């Protein structure tokens, strides 16, 4: 039985606007991350996307902006971990220019489709809030005014952090005929000036957008009509929520396992290992309605989170005070190295246990929500086809556990032999890469079989 949903999610949109209205500091440091804003927009409009094509298009654009804004966050590690100080100003310009261009392209389309969706739904279900403020056909209504202001906001938000970064192009251009050769010396002042100019505009947009959404939420007849339409047309489609949860959950799980890859800069992992169990937990809870009630995975994921955090922060301490070569002969360094080994081995044991606890949930999905055999399965009867599909996917799940053990052994091999073997990191990286590749392709195979089973629903 599908749980009845009384709220359509509009209350998340003003919260999204709070995370969106501020410009990033220095082009990339965002105290209120845009990725959270677009996640909230996606969650807030998801139910309306089932009712209207324009909302569905808006969701697609906001999904792309989640990726773009996540790239903006992760670029921090590249800018300050990989690029050299000499190249950093131009690298910042490249990142900010890319993000700004994609923001204008995707975010503007997303908001435009969102407001088109409100206009369509408002005209079909008699909304007074959608068409408020229009005294004649020539006058723009509240939705059109907010849409125009939002488009202007997106352009200004994209350009203001970008313009100061062009000062990086004046570095090293000193000559008597170039009056701007010193411009980058004032980059902090230029960035501050851009923020101060933009902030009043951003606050004005925040107030206007919030006021508009609040008026929609107070339009009781309109919301009642949408809720009734959702209850009548969408809630009976149980497979819709199943397929959506499987898609979202498997994507999140795939991202989580990718974060287990260790890429080191000065022996410190670029992406801390404790991010992996955090994201895997999120993916697990996204699938919780369609898996067994089993507390083992959350408990072991938390244990792996704590152990991997201990490894990460201890590695920072270790490499701040010692080196691996010093651990070959210095007693204090050797003792610290042994502690490092114990923490790493413990962490990998928890990782193996966590992966083993995740597999029953995947098997539950396989046994209950997949069923169609591939075309080359032969002329089997229905039970044979079912057994064929389940057997194929369950064998992949068994291989996943073997690869999880292999990846853990690879990480243990790295910490034990990094002092003496130059290829120790490659052993860790390749074993973990094999797990990542097979895990993501297995989840994709499960998702495809779920989609196939409910294709004609």
Short mmCIF file of C-alpha atoms in Angstrom, two decimals:
data_model
loop_
_atom_site.label_atom_id
_atom_site.label_comp_id
_atom_site.label_asym_id
_atom_site.label_seq_id
_atom_site.Cartn_x
_atom_site.Cartn_y
_atom_site.Cartn_z
CA UNK A 1 0.00 0.00 0.00
CA UNK A 2 1.39 3.37 -1.04
CA UNK A 3 1.78 5.90 1.72
CA UNK A 4 -0.43 8.92 1.06
CA UNK A 5 1.49 12.15 0.64
CA UNK A 6 -0.19 15.29 1.90
CA UNK A 7 2.61 17.73 1.13
CA UNK A 8 3.78 18.51 -2.39
CA UNK A 9 7.22 19.74 -1.34
CA UNK A 10 6.83 23.47 -2.05
CA UNK A 11 8.06 24.28 1.45
CA UNK A 12 11.58 23.24 0.41
CA UNK A 13 11.83 25.93 -2.29
CA UNK A 14 12.32 28.96 0.03
CA UNK A 15 14.97 26.97 1.90
CA UNK A 16 16.69 26.28 -1.44
CA UNK A 17 16.66 30.00 -2.19
CA UNK A 18 18.55 30.70 1.05
CA UNK A 19 21.39 28.45 -0.14
CA UNK A 20 21.32 29.98 -3.61
CA UNK A 21 21.16 33.75 -3.10
CA UNK A 22 24.76 34.26 -1.94
CA UNK A 23 27.68 34.44 -4.39
CA UNK A 24 30.75 32.23 -3.83
CA UNK A 25 33.70 33.95 -2.17
CA UNK A 26 36.70 34.09 -4.45
CA UNK A 27 34.69 32.40 -7.16
CA UNK A 28 34.61 28.95 -5.57
CA UNK A 29 34.34 29.10 -1.74
CA UNK A 30 30.58 28.93 -1.11
CA UNK A 31 29.59 29.21 2.58
CA UNK A 32 26.04 28.14 1.62
CA UNK A 33 26.77 25.47 -1.02
CA UNK A 34 24.71 25.66 -4.20
CA UNK A 35 24.66 21.87 -4.40
CA UNK A 36 22.36 21.83 -1.36
CA UNK A 37 20.13 24.43 -3.02
CA UNK A 38 19.69 22.34 -6.16
CA UNK A 39 19.14 19.18 -4.14
CA UNK A 40 16.35 20.99 -2.25
CA UNK A 41 14.88 22.31 -5.51
CA UNK A 42 14.94 18.80 -6.95
CA UNK A 43 13.30 17.32 -3.85
CA UNK A 44 10.73 20.14 -3.66
CA UNK A 45 9.59 19.79 -7.27
CA UNK A 46 9.79 16.00 -7.56
CA UNK A 47 6.09 15.43 -6.84
CA UNK A 48 5.00 18.18 -9.23
CA UNK A 49 7.24 16.60 -11.87
CA UNK A 50 4.83 13.64 -11.88
CA UNK A 51 1.97 16.00 -12.81
CA UNK A 52 3.47 18.27 -15.45
CA UNK A 53 5.95 18.10 -18.33
CA UNK A 54 7.48 21.52 -17.60
CA UNK A 55 8.24 20.50 -14.02
CA UNK A 56 9.83 17.31 -15.32
CA UNK A 57 12.10 19.38 -17.57
CA UNK A 58 12.94 21.65 -14.62
CA UNK A 59 13.97 18.59 -12.61
CA UNK A 60 16.27 17.46 -15.42
CA UNK A 61 18.00 20.87 -15.46
CA UNK A 62 18.33 20.99 -11.67
CA UNK A 63 19.75 17.46 -11.73
CA UNK A 64 22.48 18.73 -14.06
CA UNK A 65 23.11 21.67 -11.76
CA UNK A 66 23.60 19.27 -8.84
CA UNK A 67 26.49 17.77 -10.81
CA UNK A 68 27.87 21.18 -11.78
CA UNK A 69 27.74 22.58 -8.25
CA UNK A 70 29.25 19.38 -6.85
CA UNK A 71 32.11 19.84 -9.35
CA UNK A 72 32.49 23.41 -8.06
CA UNK A 73 32.93 22.09 -4.52
CA UNK A 74 35.35 19.34 -5.53
CA UNK A 75 37.41 21.77 -7.63
CA UNK A 76 38.71 23.18 -4.35
CA UNK A 77 40.82 20.03 -3.92
CA UNK A 78 42.23 20.41 -7.42
CA UNK A 79 42.92 24.13 -7.11
CA UNK A 80 44.77 23.83 -3.80
CA UNK A 81 46.00 20.26 -4.02
CA UNK A 82 47.11 19.71 -7.61
CA UNK A 83 47.61 23.01 -9.41
CA UNK A 84 50.80 24.90 -8.65
CA UNK A 85 50.63 28.34 -6.96
CA UNK A 86 51.89 29.91 -10.17
CA UNK A 87 49.05 28.40 -12.22
CA UNK A 88 46.35 28.78 -9.56
CA UNK A 89 44.94 32.21 -10.61
CA UNK A 90 44.27 31.04 -14.17
CA UNK A 91 42.98 27.69 -12.87
CA UNK A 92 40.47 29.55 -10.68
CA UNK A 93 39.39 31.58 -13.72
CA UNK A 94 38.91 28.38 -15.72
CA UNK A 95 36.79 26.74 -13.00
CA UNK A 96 34.66 29.84 -12.34
CA UNK A 97 34.14 30.48 -16.06
CA UNK A 98 33.04 26.86 -16.63
CA UNK A 99 30.64 26.85 -13.67
CA UNK A 100 29.20 30.26 -14.59
CA UNK A 101 28.55 29.24 -18.20
CA UNK A 102 26.85 26.00 -17.16
CA UNK A 103 24.85 27.83 -14.50
CA UNK A 104 23.44 30.25 -17.05
CA UNK A 105 22.69 27.35 -19.40
CA UNK A 106 21.08 24.87 -16.97
CA UNK A 107 19.85 26.89 -13.97
CA UNK A 108 18.11 29.48 -16.12
CA UNK A 109 16.35 26.76 -18.11
CA UNK A 110 15.39 24.96 -14.91
CA UNK A 111 13.77 28.02 -13.35
CA UNK A 112 12.11 28.99 -16.64
CA UNK A 113 10.53 25.53 -16.94
CA UNK A 114 9.51 25.65 -13.27
CA UNK A 115 7.61 28.91 -13.71
CA UNK A 116 6.07 27.62 -16.97
CA UNK A 117 4.91 24.63 -14.96
CA UNK A 118 3.29 26.85 -12.34
CA UNK A 119 1.53 28.82 -15.09
CA UNK A 120 0.23 25.63 -16.69
CA UNK A 121 -0.94 24.08 -13.42
CA UNK A 122 -2.39 27.40 -12.27
CA UNK A 123 -4.45 27.78 -15.46
CA UNK A 124 -5.76 24.21 -15.18
CA UNK A 125 -6.58 24.30 -11.47
CA UNK A 126 -7.69 27.88 -10.88
CA UNK A 127 -4.81 29.40 -8.92
CA UNK A 128 -5.24 32.98 -7.79
CA UNK A 129 -1.63 33.23 -6.53
CA UNK A 130 -0.09 32.24 -9.87
CA UNK A 131 -1.90 35.02 -11.75
CA UNK A 132 -1.91 37.64 -8.98
CA UNK A 133 -0.96 41.22 -9.82
CA UNK A 134 -2.26 41.14 -13.40
CA UNK A 135 -4.94 43.79 -13.98
CA UNK A 136 -5.05 43.33 -17.74
CA UNK A 137 -3.67 41.04 -20.44
CA UNK A 138 -0.74 43.40 -20.96
CA UNK A 139 0.28 43.37 -17.32
CA UNK A 140 2.66 40.67 -16.17
CA UNK A 141 1.35 38.45 -13.41
CA UNK A 142 3.27 37.48 -10.25
CA UNK A 143 4.69 34.34 -11.85
CA UNK A 144 6.01 36.17 -14.94
CA UNK A 145 7.52 38.94 -12.82
CA UNK A 146 9.23 36.46 -10.50
CA UNK A 147 10.43 34.44 -13.51
CA UNK A 148 12.00 37.54 -15.12
CA UNK A 149 13.66 38.60 -11.86
CA UNK A 150 14.97 35.06 -11.36
CA UNK A 151 16.48 34.92 -14.86
CA UNK A 152 18.18 38.25 -14.20
CA UNK A 153 19.39 36.95 -10.84
CA UNK A 154 20.95 33.83 -12.41
CA UNK A 155 22.87 35.92 -14.97
CA UNK A 156 24.12 38.39 -12.35
CA UNK A 157 24.99 35.57 -9.93
CA UNK A 158 27.05 33.86 -12.62
CA UNK A 159 28.85 37.00 -13.84
CA UNK A 160 29.77 38.81 -10.62
CA UNK A 161 32.08 36.09 -9.22
CA UNK A 162 33.58 35.66 -12.69
CA UNK A 163 34.51 39.21 -13.64
CA UNK A 164 37.21 39.76 -10.94
CA UNK A 165 38.97 36.54 -11.98
CA UNK A 166 39.81 37.98 -15.41
CA UNK A 167 42.45 40.00 -13.57
CA UNK A 168 44.54 36.81 -13.60
CA UNK A 169 45.12 37.38 -17.32
CA UNK A 170 47.15 40.50 -16.51
CA UNK A 171 49.77 38.57 -14.51
CA UNK A 172 53.18 38.80 -16.14
CA UNK A 173 52.10 41.37 -18.71
CA UNK A 174 54.19 44.28 -17.41
CA UNK A 175 55.15 46.82 -20.04
CA UNK A 176 54.91 50.57 -20.52
CA UNK A 177 51.83 50.29 -22.75
CA UNK A 178 49.72 48.11 -20.43
CA UNK A 179 48.11 50.19 -17.67
CA UNK A 180 46.40 47.13 -16.12
CA UNK A 181 49.46 44.96 -15.49
CA UNK A 182 49.11 45.40 -11.70
CA UNK A 183 45.37 44.53 -11.56
CA UNK A 184 45.77 41.10 -9.92
CA UNK A 185 47.52 42.74 -6.97
CA UNK A 186 44.06 43.96 -5.97
CA UNK A 187 42.18 40.68 -6.58
CA UNK A 188 40.91 40.49 -2.98
CA UNK A 189 39.51 44.01 -3.25
CA UNK A 190 37.90 43.22 -6.61
CA UNK A 191 36.28 40.06 -5.23
CA UNK A 192 34.97 41.93 -2.17
CA UNK A 193 33.63 44.73 -4.36
CA UNK A 194 31.80 42.19 -6.57
CA UNK A 195 30.21 40.54 -3.52
CA UNK A 196 29.11 43.87 -2.05
CA UNK A 197 27.52 44.88 -5.36
CA UNK A 198 25.74 41.57 -5.80
CA UNK A 199 24.54 40.95 -2.25
CA UNK A 200 21.69 43.55 -2.19
CA UNK A 201 20.44 42.16 -5.50
CA UNK A 202 20.62 38.61 -4.14
CA UNK A 203 18.73 39.57 -0.99
CA UNK A 204 16.05 41.31 -3.08
CA UNK A 205 15.62 38.16 -5.18
CA UNK A 206 15.47 35.99 -2.06
CA UNK A 207 12.67 38.13 -0.61
CA UNK A 208 10.70 38.20 -3.88
CA UNK A 209 11.08 34.47 -4.58
CA UNK A 210 10.19 33.50 -1.01
CA UNK A 211 7.15 35.79 -1.06
CA UNK A 212 5.97 34.20 -4.32
CA UNK A 213 6.34 30.61 -3.09
CA UNK A 214 4.65 31.50 0.17
CA UNK A 215 1.69 32.89 -1.76
CA UNK A 216 1.42 29.59 -3.63
CA UNK A 217 1.50 27.68 -0.35
CA UNK A 218 -1.31 29.86 0.99
CA UNK A 219 -3.49 29.26 -2.09
CA UNK A 220 -5.50 26.46 -0.46
CA UNK A 221 -7.89 25.67 -3.38
CA UNK A 222 -4.95 25.37 -5.77
CA UNK A 223 -2.97 23.08 -3.46
CA UNK A 224 -6.06 20.99 -2.71
CA UNK A 225 -6.66 20.50 -6.43
CA UNK A 226 -3.03 19.48 -7.02
CA UNK A 227 -3.08 17.15 -4.03
CA UNK A 228 -6.25 15.49 -5.26
CA UNK A 229 -4.80 15.11 -8.77
CA UNK A 230 -1.64 13.62 -7.29
CA UNK A 231 -3.65 11.23 -5.11
CA UNK A 232 -5.82 10.11 -8.03
CA UNK A 233 -3.25 9.88 -10.83
CA UNK A 234 0.15 9.25 -9.26
CA UNK A 235 -0.20 7.44 -5.93
CA UNK A 236 -1.83 4.33 -7.44
CA UNK A 237 1.30 3.82 -9.57
CA UNK A 238 3.30 1.91 -6.97
CA UNK A 239 5.95 0.90 -9.51
CA UNK A 240 6.72 4.58 -10.17
CA UNK A 241 8.02 5.08 -6.62
CA UNK A 242 9.84 1.75 -6.69
CA UNK A 243 11.69 2.52 -9.92
CA UNK A 244 12.51 6.04 -8.76
CA UNK A 245 13.87 4.82 -5.42
CA UNK A 246 15.97 2.13 -7.13
CA UNK A 247 17.41 4.63 -9.61
CA UNK A 248 18.23 7.23 -6.95
CA UNK A 249 19.51 4.69 -4.43
CA UNK A 250 21.80 2.89 -6.88
CA UNK A 251 23.24 6.17 -8.18
CA UNK A 252 24.04 7.29 -4.63
CA UNK A 253 25.56 3.89 -3.80
CA UNK A 254 27.70 4.12 -6.95
CA UNK A 255 28.95 7.56 -5.94
CA UNK A 256 29.70 6.23 -2.46
CA UNK A 257 31.82 3.34 -3.69
CA UNK A 258 33.71 5.69 -6.05
CA UNK A 259 34.75 7.69 -2.99
CA UNK A 260 36.59 4.62 -1.70
CA UNK A 261 39.23 5.16 -4.39
CA UNK A 262 42.41 6.52 -2.83
CA UNK A 263 44.24 9.15 -4.85
CA UNK A 264 47.05 10.62 -2.76
CA UNK A 265 48.66 14.04 -2.77
CA UNK A 266 51.67 14.13 -0.47
CA UNK A 267 50.46 10.74 0.90
CA UNK A 268 47.11 12.23 1.98
CA UNK A 269 43.98 10.99 0.19
CA UNK A 270 42.30 13.71 -1.87
CA UNK A 271 38.86 12.36 -0.95
CA UNK A 272 38.75 11.23 2.70
CA UNK A 273 37.71 7.58 3.02
CA UNK A 274 35.04 8.44 5.60
CA UNK A 275 32.99 10.01 2.79
CA UNK A 276 32.41 6.52 1.37
CA UNK A 277 30.36 5.09 4.29
CA UNK A 278 28.47 8.38 4.65
CA UNK A 279 27.27 8.30 1.03
CA UNK A 280 26.63 4.55 1.16
CA UNK A 281 24.41 5.15 4.19
CA UNK A 282 22.44 7.78 2.28
CA UNK A 283 21.99 5.36 -0.61
CA UNK A 284 20.92 2.58 1.75
CA UNK A 285 18.25 4.77 3.36
CA UNK A 286 17.05 5.85 -0.09
CA UNK A 287 16.29 2.15 -0.72
CA UNK A 288 15.00 1.37 2.80
CA UNK A 289 11.36 0.94 1.70
CA UNK A 290 12.36 -1.88 -0.63
CA UNK A 291 14.95 -3.73 1.48
CA UNK A 292 14.82 -5.88 4.60
CA UNK A 293 14.70 -4.18 7.98
CA UNK A 294 18.30 -4.91 8.90
CA UNK A 295 20.32 -2.77 11.32
CA UNK A 296 23.64 -4.46 10.56
CA UNK A 297 24.58 -2.29 7.61
CA UNK A 298 23.92 1.09 9.32
CA UNK A 299 25.83 -0.04 12.42
CA UNK A 300 28.81 -1.31 10.42
CA UNK A 301 28.76 1.76 8.15
CA UNK A 302 28.99 4.01 11.21
CA UNK A 303 31.83 1.84 12.53
CA UNK A 304 33.62 2.15 9.18
CA UNK A 305 32.97 5.89 9.22
CA UNK A 306 34.67 6.24 12.60
CA UNK A 307 37.58 3.95 11.71
CA UNK A 308 38.23 5.64 8.34
CA UNK A 309 38.03 9.08 9.97
CA UNK A 310 40.61 7.90 12.52
CA UNK A 311 42.87 6.69 9.68
CA UNK A 312 42.47 9.93 7.74
CA UNK A 313 43.25 12.27 10.61
CA UNK A 314 46.04 10.06 11.89
CA UNK A 315 47.60 10.06 8.41
CA UNK A 316 47.66 13.87 8.53
CA UNK A 317 49.37 13.71 11.93
CA UNK A 318 51.83 11.03 10.79
CA UNK A 319 52.98 12.83 7.63
CA UNK A 320 53.21 16.14 9.47
CA UNK A 321 55.72 14.62 11.91
CA UNK A 322 57.38 11.71 10.06
CA UNK A 323 58.07 10.15 6.70
CA UNK A 324 57.81 6.54 5.58
CA UNK A 325 61.54 6.35 5.02
CA UNK A 326 62.13 7.63 8.57
CA UNK A 327 59.92 4.80 9.85
CA UNK A 328 62.52 2.30 8.61
CA UNK A 329 65.02 3.15 11.34
CA UNK A 330 63.74 5.84 13.79
CA UNK A 331 62.11 4.26 16.82
CA UNK A 332 59.49 6.96 17.39
CA UNK A 333 58.56 7.02 13.71
CA UNK A 334 58.40 3.22 13.64
CA UNK A 335 56.02 3.16 16.61
CA UNK A 336 53.81 5.76 14.92
CA UNK A 337 53.90 3.68 11.73
CA UNK A 338 52.79 0.53 13.59
CA UNK A 339 49.88 2.50 15.04
CA UNK A 340 49.05 3.65 11.52
CA UNK A 341 49.05 0.01 10.34
CA UNK A 342 46.75 -1.12 13.15
CA UNK A 343 44.26 1.67 12.37
CA UNK A 344 44.36 0.94 8.64
CA UNK A 345 43.89 -2.81 9.06
CA UNK A 346 41.01 -2.26 11.50
CA UNK A 347 39.42 0.14 9.05
CA UNK A 348 39.62 -2.40 6.23
CA UNK A 349 38.06 -5.11 8.40
CA UNK A 350 35.11 -2.80 9.05
CA UNK A 351 34.97 -2.01 5.32
CA UNK A 352 34.69 -5.71 4.44
CA UNK A 353 32.03 -6.22 7.11
CA UNK A 354 30.09 -3.19 5.87
CA UNK A 355 30.12 -4.45 2.27
CA UNK A 356 29.04 -7.93 3.40
CA UNK A 357 26.12 -6.38 5.33
CA UNK A 358 25.04 -4.40 2.24
CA UNK A 359 24.77 -7.44 -0.03
CA UNK A 360 21.58 -8.96 1.53
CA UNK A 361 19.75 -5.73 0.67
CA UNK A 362 20.83 -6.06 -2.96
CA UNK A 363 19.73 -9.71 -2.99
CA UNK A 364 16.33 -8.73 -1.53
CA UNK A 365 15.82 -6.25 -4.38
CA UNK A 366 16.89 -8.90 -6.90
CA UNK A 367 14.54 -11.56 -5.54
CA UNK A 368 11.49 -9.28 -5.19
CA UNK A 369 11.71 -6.61 -7.89
CA UNK A 370 13.44 -8.21 -10.90
CA UNK A 371 12.04 -10.94 -13.07
CA UNK A 372 12.37 -10.64 -16.80
CA UNK A 373 15.02 -12.79 -18.48
CA UNK A 374 17.19 -11.40 -21.27
CA UNK A 375 16.24 -12.22 -24.84
CA UNK A 376 19.03 -14.79 -25.21
CA UNK A 377 17.83 -16.89 -22.27
CA UNK A 378 16.24 -19.46 -24.56
CA UNK A 379 12.77 -21.02 -24.53
CA UNK A 380 12.49 -21.50 -20.77
CA UNK A 381 9.24 -21.38 -18.89
CA UNK A 382 8.46 -18.46 -16.57
CA UNK A 383 10.04 -20.00 -13.48
CA UNK A 384 13.19 -20.87 -15.39
CA UNK A 385 13.41 -17.32 -16.72
CA UNK A 386 12.96 -15.94 -13.23
CA UNK A 387 15.60 -18.31 -11.88
CA UNK A 388 17.96 -17.35 -14.71
CA UNK A 389 17.75 -13.60 -14.01
CA UNK A 390 18.01 -13.99 -10.23
CA UNK A 391 20.89 -16.44 -10.54
CA UNK A 392 22.84 -14.15 -12.89
CA UNK A 393 22.44 -11.12 -10.63
CA UNK A 394 23.11 -13.05 -7.41
CA UNK A 395 26.36 -14.39 -8.85
CA UNK A 396 27.42 -10.81 -9.53
CA UNK A 397 26.62 -9.96 -5.90
CA UNK A 398 28.81 -12.87 -4.75
CA UNK A 399 31.66 -11.57 -6.90
CA UNK A 400 31.19 -8.15 -5.27
CA UNK A 401 32.01 -9.56 -1.85
CA UNK A 402 35.14 -11.27 -3.24
CA UNK A 403 36.23 -7.98 -4.79
CA UNK A 404 35.52 -6.15 -1.51
CA UNK A 405 37.92 -8.54 0.24
CA UNK A 406 40.46 -8.02 -2.56
CA UNK A 407 40.19 -4.22 -2.27
CA UNK A 408 40.66 -4.40 1.51
CA UNK A 409 43.68 -6.66 1.07
CA UNK A 410 45.06 -4.18 -1.47
CA UNK A 411 44.76 -1.34 1.03
CA UNK A 412 46.43 -3.43 3.72
CA UNK A 413 49.21 -4.35 1.27
CA UNK A 414 49.76 -0.64 0.58
CA UNK A 415 50.20 0.36 4.22
CA UNK A 416 52.47 -2.62 4.98
CA UNK A 417 54.76 -2.21 1.96
CA UNK A 418 54.60 1.49 1.08
CA UNK A 419 57.98 1.99 2.79
CA UNK A 420 59.80 -0.51 0.59
CA UNK A 421 57.83 -1.12 -2.63
CA UNK A 422 57.29 1.69 -5.12
CA UNK A 423 54.30 -0.05 -6.73
CA UNK A 424 52.39 -0.57 -3.45
CA UNK A 425 49.94 2.23 -4.29
CA UNK A 426 49.15 0.66 -7.66
CA UNK A 427 48.12 -2.57 -5.94
CA UNK A 428 45.70 -0.65 -3.72
CA UNK A 429 44.39 1.53 -6.53
CA UNK A 430 43.81 -1.26 -9.08
CA UNK A 431 42.10 -3.61 -6.62
CA UNK A 432 39.82 -0.80 -5.47
CA UNK A 433 39.19 0.26 -9.08
CA UNK A 434 38.09 -3.31 -9.91
CA UNK A 435 35.58 -3.16 -7.03
CA UNK A 436 34.29 0.27 -8.11
CA UNK A 437 33.83 -0.84 -11.73
CA UNK A 438 32.10 -4.13 -10.89
CA UNK A 439 29.94 -2.57 -8.16
CA UNK A 440 28.64 0.21 -10.44
CA UNK A 441 27.99 -2.15 -13.36
CA UNK A 442 26.18 -4.60 -11.05
CA UNK A 443 23.93 -1.84 -9.72
CA UNK A 444 23.25 -0.77 -13.29
CA UNK A 445 22.32 -4.35 -14.20
CA UNK A 446 19.92 -4.54 -11.22
CA UNK A 447 18.36 -1.19 -12.18
CA UNK A 448 17.90 -2.31 -15.79
CA UNK A 449 16.15 -5.51 -14.67
CA UNK A 450 13.83 -3.55 -12.36
CA UNK A 451 12.99 -1.20 -15.24
CA UNK A 452 12.37 -4.19 -17.53
CA UNK A 453 10.01 -5.85 -15.08
CA UNK A 454 7.83 -2.76 -14.72
CA UNK A 455 8.23 -1.45 -18.26
CA UNK A 456 4.62 -2.14 -19.24
CA UNK A 457 3.09 -1.04 -15.92
#
